[in-house]
PDB file of C-alpha atoms (C1' of nucleotides) in Angstrom:
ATOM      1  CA  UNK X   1       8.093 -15.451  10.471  1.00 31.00           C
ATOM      2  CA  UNK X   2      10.554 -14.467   7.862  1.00 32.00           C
ATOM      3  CA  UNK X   3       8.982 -14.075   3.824  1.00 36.00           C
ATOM      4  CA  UNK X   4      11.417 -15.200   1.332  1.00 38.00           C
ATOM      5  CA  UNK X   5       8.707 -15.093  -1.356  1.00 42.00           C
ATOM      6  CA  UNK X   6       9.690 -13.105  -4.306  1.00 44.00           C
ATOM      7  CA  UNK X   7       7.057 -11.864  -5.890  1.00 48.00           C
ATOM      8  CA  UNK X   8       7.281 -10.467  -9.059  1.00 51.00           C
ATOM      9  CA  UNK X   9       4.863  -8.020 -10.856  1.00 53.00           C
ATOM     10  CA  UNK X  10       5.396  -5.482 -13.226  1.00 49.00           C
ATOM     11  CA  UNK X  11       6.900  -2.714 -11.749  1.00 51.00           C
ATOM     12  CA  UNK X  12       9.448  -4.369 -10.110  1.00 55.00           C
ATOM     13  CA  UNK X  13      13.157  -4.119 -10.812  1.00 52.00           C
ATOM     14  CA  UNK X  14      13.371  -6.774 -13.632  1.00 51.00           C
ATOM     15  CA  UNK X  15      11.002  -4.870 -15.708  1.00 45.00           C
ATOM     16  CA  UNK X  16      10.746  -1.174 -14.368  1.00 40.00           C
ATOM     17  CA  UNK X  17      11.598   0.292 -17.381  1.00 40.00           C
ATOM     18  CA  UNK X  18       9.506  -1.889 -19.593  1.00 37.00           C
ATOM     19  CA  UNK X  19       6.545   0.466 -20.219  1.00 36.00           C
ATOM     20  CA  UNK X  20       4.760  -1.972 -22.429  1.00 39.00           C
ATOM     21  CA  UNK X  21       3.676  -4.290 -19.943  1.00 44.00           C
ATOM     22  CA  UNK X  22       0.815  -7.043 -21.423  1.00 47.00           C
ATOM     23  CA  UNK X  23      -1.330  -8.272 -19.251  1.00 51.00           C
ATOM     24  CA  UNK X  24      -1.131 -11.977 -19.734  1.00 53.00           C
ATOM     25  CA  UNK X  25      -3.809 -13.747 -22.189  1.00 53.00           C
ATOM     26  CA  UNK X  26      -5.485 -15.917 -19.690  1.00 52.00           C
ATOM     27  CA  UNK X  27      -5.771 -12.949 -16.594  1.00 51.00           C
ATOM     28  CA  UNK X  28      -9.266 -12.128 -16.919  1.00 50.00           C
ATOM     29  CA  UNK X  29     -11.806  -9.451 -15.673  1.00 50.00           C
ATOM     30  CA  UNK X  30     -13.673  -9.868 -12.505  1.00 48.00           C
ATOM     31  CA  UNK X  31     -15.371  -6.854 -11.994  1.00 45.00           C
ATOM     32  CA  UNK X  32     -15.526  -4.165 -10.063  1.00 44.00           C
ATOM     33  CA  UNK X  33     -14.848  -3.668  -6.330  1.00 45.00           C
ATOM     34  CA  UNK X  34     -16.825  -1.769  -4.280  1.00 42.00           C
ATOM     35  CA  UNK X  35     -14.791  -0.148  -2.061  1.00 40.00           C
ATOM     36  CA  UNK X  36     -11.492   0.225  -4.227  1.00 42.00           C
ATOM     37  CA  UNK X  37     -11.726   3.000  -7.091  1.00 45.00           C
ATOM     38  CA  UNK X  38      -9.875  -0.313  -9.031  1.00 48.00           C
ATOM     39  CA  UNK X  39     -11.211  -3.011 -10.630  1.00 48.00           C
ATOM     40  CA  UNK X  40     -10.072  -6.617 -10.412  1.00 49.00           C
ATOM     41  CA  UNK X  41      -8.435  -8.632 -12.836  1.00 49.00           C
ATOM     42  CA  UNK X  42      -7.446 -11.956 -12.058  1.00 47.00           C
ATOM     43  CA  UNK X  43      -5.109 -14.284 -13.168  1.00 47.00           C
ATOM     44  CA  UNK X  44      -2.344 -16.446 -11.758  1.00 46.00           C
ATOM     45  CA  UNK X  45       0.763 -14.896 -10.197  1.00 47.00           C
ATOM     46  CA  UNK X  46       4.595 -16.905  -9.288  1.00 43.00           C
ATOM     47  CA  UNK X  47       6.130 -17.156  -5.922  1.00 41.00           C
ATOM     48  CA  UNK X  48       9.473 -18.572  -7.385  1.00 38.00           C
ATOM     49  CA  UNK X  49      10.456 -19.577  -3.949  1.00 36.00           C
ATOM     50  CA  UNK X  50       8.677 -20.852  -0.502  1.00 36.00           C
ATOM     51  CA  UNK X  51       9.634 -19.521   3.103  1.00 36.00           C
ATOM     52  CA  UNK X  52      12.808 -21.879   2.802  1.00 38.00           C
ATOM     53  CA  UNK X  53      13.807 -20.437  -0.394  1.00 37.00           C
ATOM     54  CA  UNK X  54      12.906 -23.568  -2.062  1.00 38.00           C
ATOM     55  CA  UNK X  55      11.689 -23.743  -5.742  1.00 36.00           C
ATOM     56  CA  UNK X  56       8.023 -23.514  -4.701  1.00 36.00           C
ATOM     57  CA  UNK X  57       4.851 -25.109  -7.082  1.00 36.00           C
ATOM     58  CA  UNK X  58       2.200 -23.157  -5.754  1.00 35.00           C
ATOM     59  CA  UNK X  59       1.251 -20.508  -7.313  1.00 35.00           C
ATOM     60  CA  UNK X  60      -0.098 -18.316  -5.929  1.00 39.00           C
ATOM     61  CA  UNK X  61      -3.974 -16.764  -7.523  1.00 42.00           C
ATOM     62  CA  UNK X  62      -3.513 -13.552  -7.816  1.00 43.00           C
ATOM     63  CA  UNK X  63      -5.735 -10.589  -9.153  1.00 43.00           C
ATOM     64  CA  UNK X  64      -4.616  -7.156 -10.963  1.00 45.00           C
ATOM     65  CA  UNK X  65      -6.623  -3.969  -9.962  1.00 45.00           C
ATOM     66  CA  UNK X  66      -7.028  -0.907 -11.473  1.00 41.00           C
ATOM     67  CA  UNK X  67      -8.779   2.753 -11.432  1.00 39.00           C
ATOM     68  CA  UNK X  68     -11.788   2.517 -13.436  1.00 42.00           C
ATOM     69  CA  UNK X  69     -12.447   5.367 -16.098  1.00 43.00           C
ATOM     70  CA  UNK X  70     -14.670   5.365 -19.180  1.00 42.00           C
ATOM     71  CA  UNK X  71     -14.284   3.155 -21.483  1.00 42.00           C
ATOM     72  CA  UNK X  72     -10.615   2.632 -20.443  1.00 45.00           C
ATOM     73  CA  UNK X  73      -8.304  -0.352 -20.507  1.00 45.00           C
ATOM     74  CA  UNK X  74      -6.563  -1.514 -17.943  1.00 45.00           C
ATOM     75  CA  UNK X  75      -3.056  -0.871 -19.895  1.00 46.00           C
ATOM     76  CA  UNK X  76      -4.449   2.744 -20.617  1.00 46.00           C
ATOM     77  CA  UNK X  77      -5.065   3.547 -16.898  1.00 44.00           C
ATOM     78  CA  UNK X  78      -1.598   2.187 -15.726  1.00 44.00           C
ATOM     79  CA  UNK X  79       0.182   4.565 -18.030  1.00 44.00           C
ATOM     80  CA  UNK X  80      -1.820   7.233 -17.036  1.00 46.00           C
ATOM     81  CA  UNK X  81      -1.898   6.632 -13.708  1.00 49.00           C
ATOM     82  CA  UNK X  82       0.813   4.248 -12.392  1.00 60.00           C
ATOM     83  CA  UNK X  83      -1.713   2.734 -10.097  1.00 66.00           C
ATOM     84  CA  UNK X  84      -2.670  -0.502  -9.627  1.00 69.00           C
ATOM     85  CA  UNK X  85      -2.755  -3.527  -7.247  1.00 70.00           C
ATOM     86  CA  UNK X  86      -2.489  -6.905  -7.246  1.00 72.00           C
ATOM     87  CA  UNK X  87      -5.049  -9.484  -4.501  1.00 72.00           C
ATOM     88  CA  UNK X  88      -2.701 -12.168  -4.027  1.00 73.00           C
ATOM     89  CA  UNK X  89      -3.736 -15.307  -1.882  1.00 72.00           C
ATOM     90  CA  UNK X  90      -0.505 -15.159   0.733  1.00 72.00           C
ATOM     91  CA  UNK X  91       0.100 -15.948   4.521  1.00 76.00           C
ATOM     92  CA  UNK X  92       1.858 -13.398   4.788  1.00 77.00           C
ATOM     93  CA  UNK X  93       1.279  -9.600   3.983  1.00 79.00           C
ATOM     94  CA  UNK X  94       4.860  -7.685   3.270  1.00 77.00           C
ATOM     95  CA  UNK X  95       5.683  -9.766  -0.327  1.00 74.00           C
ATOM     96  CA  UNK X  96       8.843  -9.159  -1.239  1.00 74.00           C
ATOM     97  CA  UNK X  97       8.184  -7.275  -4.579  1.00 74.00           C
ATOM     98  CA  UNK X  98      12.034  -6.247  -5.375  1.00 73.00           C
ATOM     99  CA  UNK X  99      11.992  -2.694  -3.625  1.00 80.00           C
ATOM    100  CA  UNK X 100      12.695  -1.863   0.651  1.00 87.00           C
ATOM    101  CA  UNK X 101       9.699  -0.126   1.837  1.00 91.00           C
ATOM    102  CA  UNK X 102       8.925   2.164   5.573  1.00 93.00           C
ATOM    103  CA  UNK X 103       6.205   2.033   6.858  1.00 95.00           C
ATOM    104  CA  UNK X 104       4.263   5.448   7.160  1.00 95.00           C
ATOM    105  CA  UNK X 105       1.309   4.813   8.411  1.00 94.00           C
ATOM    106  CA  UNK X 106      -2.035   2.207   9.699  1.00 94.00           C
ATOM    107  CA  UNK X 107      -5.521   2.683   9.578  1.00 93.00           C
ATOM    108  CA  UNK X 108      -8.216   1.250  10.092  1.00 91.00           C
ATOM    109  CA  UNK X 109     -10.615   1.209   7.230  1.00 87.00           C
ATOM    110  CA  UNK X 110     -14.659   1.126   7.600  1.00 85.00           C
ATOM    111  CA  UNK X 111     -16.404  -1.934   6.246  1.00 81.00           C
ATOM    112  CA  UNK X 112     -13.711  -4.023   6.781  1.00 83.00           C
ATOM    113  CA  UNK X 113     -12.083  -5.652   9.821  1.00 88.00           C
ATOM    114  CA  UNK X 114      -8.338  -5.427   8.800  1.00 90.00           C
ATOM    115  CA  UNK X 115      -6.021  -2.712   9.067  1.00 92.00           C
ATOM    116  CA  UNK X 116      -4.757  -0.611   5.774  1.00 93.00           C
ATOM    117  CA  UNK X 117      -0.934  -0.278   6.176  1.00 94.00           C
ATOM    118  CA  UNK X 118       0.508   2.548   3.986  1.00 95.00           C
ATOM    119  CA  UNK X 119       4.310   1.924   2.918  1.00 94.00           C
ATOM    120  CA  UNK X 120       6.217   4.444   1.031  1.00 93.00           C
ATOM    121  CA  UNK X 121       9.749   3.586  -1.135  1.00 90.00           C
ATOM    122  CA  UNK X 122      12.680   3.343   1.129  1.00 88.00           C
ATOM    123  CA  UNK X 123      14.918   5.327  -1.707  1.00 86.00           C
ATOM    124  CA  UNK X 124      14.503   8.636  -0.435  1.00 81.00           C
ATOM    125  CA  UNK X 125      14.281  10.677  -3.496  1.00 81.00           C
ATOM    126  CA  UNK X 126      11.298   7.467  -4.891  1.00 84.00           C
ATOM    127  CA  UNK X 127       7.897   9.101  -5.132  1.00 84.00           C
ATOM    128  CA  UNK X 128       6.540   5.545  -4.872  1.00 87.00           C
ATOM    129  CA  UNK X 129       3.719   4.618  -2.854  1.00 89.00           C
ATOM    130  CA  UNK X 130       1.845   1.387  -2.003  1.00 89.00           C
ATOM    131  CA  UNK X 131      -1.064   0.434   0.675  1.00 88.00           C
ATOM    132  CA  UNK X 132      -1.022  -3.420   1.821  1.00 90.00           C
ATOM    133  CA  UNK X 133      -4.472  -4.848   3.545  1.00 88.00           C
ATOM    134  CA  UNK X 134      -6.120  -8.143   3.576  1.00 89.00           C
ATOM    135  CA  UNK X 135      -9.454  -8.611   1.627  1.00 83.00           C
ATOM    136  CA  UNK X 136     -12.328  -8.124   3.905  1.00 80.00           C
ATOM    137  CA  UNK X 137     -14.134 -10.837   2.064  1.00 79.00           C
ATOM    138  CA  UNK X 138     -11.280 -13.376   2.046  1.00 80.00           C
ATOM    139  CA  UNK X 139      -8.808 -12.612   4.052  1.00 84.00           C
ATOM    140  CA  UNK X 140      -6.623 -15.461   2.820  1.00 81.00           C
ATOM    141  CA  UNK X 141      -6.278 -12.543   0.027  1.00 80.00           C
ATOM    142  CA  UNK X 142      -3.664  -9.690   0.340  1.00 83.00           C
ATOM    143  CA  UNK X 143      -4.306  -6.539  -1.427  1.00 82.00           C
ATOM    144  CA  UNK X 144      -1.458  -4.507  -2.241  1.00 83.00           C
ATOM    145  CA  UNK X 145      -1.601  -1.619  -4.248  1.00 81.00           C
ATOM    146  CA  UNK X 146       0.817   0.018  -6.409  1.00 80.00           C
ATOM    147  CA  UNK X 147       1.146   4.107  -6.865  1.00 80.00           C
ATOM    148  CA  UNK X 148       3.621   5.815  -8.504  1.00 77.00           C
ATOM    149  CA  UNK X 149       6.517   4.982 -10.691  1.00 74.00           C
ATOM    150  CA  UNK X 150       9.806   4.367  -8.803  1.00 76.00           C
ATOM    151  CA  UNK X 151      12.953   6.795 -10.154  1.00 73.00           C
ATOM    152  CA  UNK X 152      15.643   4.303 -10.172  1.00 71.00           C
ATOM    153  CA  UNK X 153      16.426   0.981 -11.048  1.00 62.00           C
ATOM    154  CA  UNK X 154      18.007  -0.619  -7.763  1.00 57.00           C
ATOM    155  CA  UNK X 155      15.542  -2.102  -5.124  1.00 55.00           C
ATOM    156  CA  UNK X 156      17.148   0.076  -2.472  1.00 47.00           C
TER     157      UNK X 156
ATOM    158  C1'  DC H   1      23.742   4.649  16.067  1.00 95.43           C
ATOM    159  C1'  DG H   2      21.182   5.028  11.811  1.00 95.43           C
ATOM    160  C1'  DA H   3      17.057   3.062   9.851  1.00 95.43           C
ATOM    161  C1'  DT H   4      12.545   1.528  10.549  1.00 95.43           C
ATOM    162  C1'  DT H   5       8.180   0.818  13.059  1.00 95.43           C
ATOM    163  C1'  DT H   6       4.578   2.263  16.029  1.00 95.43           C
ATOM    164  C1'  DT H   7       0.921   5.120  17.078  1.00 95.43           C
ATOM    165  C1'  DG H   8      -1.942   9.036  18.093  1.00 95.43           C
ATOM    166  C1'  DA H   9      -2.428  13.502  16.246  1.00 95.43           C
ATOM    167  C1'  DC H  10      -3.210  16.115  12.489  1.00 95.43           C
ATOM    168  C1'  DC H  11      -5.099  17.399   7.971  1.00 95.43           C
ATOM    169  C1'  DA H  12      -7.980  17.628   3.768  1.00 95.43           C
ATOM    170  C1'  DG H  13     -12.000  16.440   1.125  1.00 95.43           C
ATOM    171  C1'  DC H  14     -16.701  15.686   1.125  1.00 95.43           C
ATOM    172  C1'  DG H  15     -21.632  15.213   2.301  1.00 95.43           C
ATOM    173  C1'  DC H  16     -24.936  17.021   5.106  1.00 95.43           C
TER     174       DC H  16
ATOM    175  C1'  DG S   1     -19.717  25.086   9.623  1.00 95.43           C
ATOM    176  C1'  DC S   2     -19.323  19.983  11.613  1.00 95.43           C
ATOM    177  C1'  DG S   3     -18.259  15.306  11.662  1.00 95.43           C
ATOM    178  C1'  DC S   4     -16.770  11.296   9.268  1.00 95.43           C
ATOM    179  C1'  DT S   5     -13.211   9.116   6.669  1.00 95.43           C
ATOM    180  C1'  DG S   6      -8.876   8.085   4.615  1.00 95.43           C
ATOM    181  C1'  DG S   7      -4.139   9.575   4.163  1.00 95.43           C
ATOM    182  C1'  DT S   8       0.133  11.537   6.322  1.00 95.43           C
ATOM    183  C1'  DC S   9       3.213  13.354   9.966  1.00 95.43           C
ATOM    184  C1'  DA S  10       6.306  12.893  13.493  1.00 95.43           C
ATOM    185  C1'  DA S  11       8.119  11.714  17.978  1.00 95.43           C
ATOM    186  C1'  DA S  12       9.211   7.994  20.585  1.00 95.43           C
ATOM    187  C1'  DA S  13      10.263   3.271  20.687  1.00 95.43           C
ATOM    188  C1'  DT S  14      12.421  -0.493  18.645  1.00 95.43           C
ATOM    189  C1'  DC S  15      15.504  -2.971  15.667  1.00 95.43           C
ATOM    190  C1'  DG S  16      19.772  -4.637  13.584  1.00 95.43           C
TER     191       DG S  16
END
DNA sequence: CGATTTTGACCAGCGC
DNA sequence: GCGCTGGTCAAAATCG
């Protein structure tokens, strides 16, 4: 099953090098999740295109996580940090986010039935990091979590 | 034939 | 310590 979905979030190529990313108006806070050090906010996320690489309507609900700290916004923690993910309802699991990825590792995680896949920027000299598992609550949901910031502008 | 995936081994942090 | 857990390594297999 091939994934023409292109998935944008900020991060990716378009808007690397935009620091001052807003969070949209309408993405809201969901809480806490217990086995993530993030929290989830949620709010609606594009899939420009369908498996045929079709303009696609659906879009796709999608939620922004982040490392918790005191009294800290969620735009204060991704500067710090770099870290966050995004639970995105999706078939499939490898969204095409802009960058080329290898695979490093699996795991299995406790608590959860899925496996934890561990991906690490294909650019050799990119620090960049991200994990990819479905939601052990709804696994219609795809986490994917973002760590690092990538060192160049080209997706590969 | 180079790049990527697969997969068990290995390692580090932490609670007991 | 020891064992559990999550993260990474690396060699072999697989892919394009």
């Amino acid at each position: 099953m091939s994934n023409n979905n292109s998935f944008r979030l900020p991060g990716s190529p378009e808007s690397a090098y935009q620091s001052n990313f807003e969070f949209p108006d309408e993405w809201t806070f969901d809480g806490w999740l217990e086995d993530y050090p993030e929290a989830i906010i949620s709010g609606p996320i594009q899939f420009p295109f369908n498996q045929d690489n079709e303009a696609n309507d659906f879009a796709g609900t999608s939620s922004l996580l982040r490392v918790p700290g005191e009294n800290e916004t969620v735009r204060e923690r991704r500067e710090a940090r770099e870290r966050y993910a995004f639970k995105t309802k999706s078939e499939v699991e490898i969204l095409d986010d802009g960058y080329r990825w290898r695979k490093y590792g699996k795991k299995m995680v406790k608590n959860s039935p899925n496996p934890r896949n561990y991906y690490r920027c294909s650019v050799e000299v990119c620090p960049v990091k991200k994990r990819v598992e479905r939601d052990k609550d709804d696994p219609s949901y795809v986490i994917t979590t973002y760590d690092g910031i990538h060192n160049h502008r080209s997706a590969s």
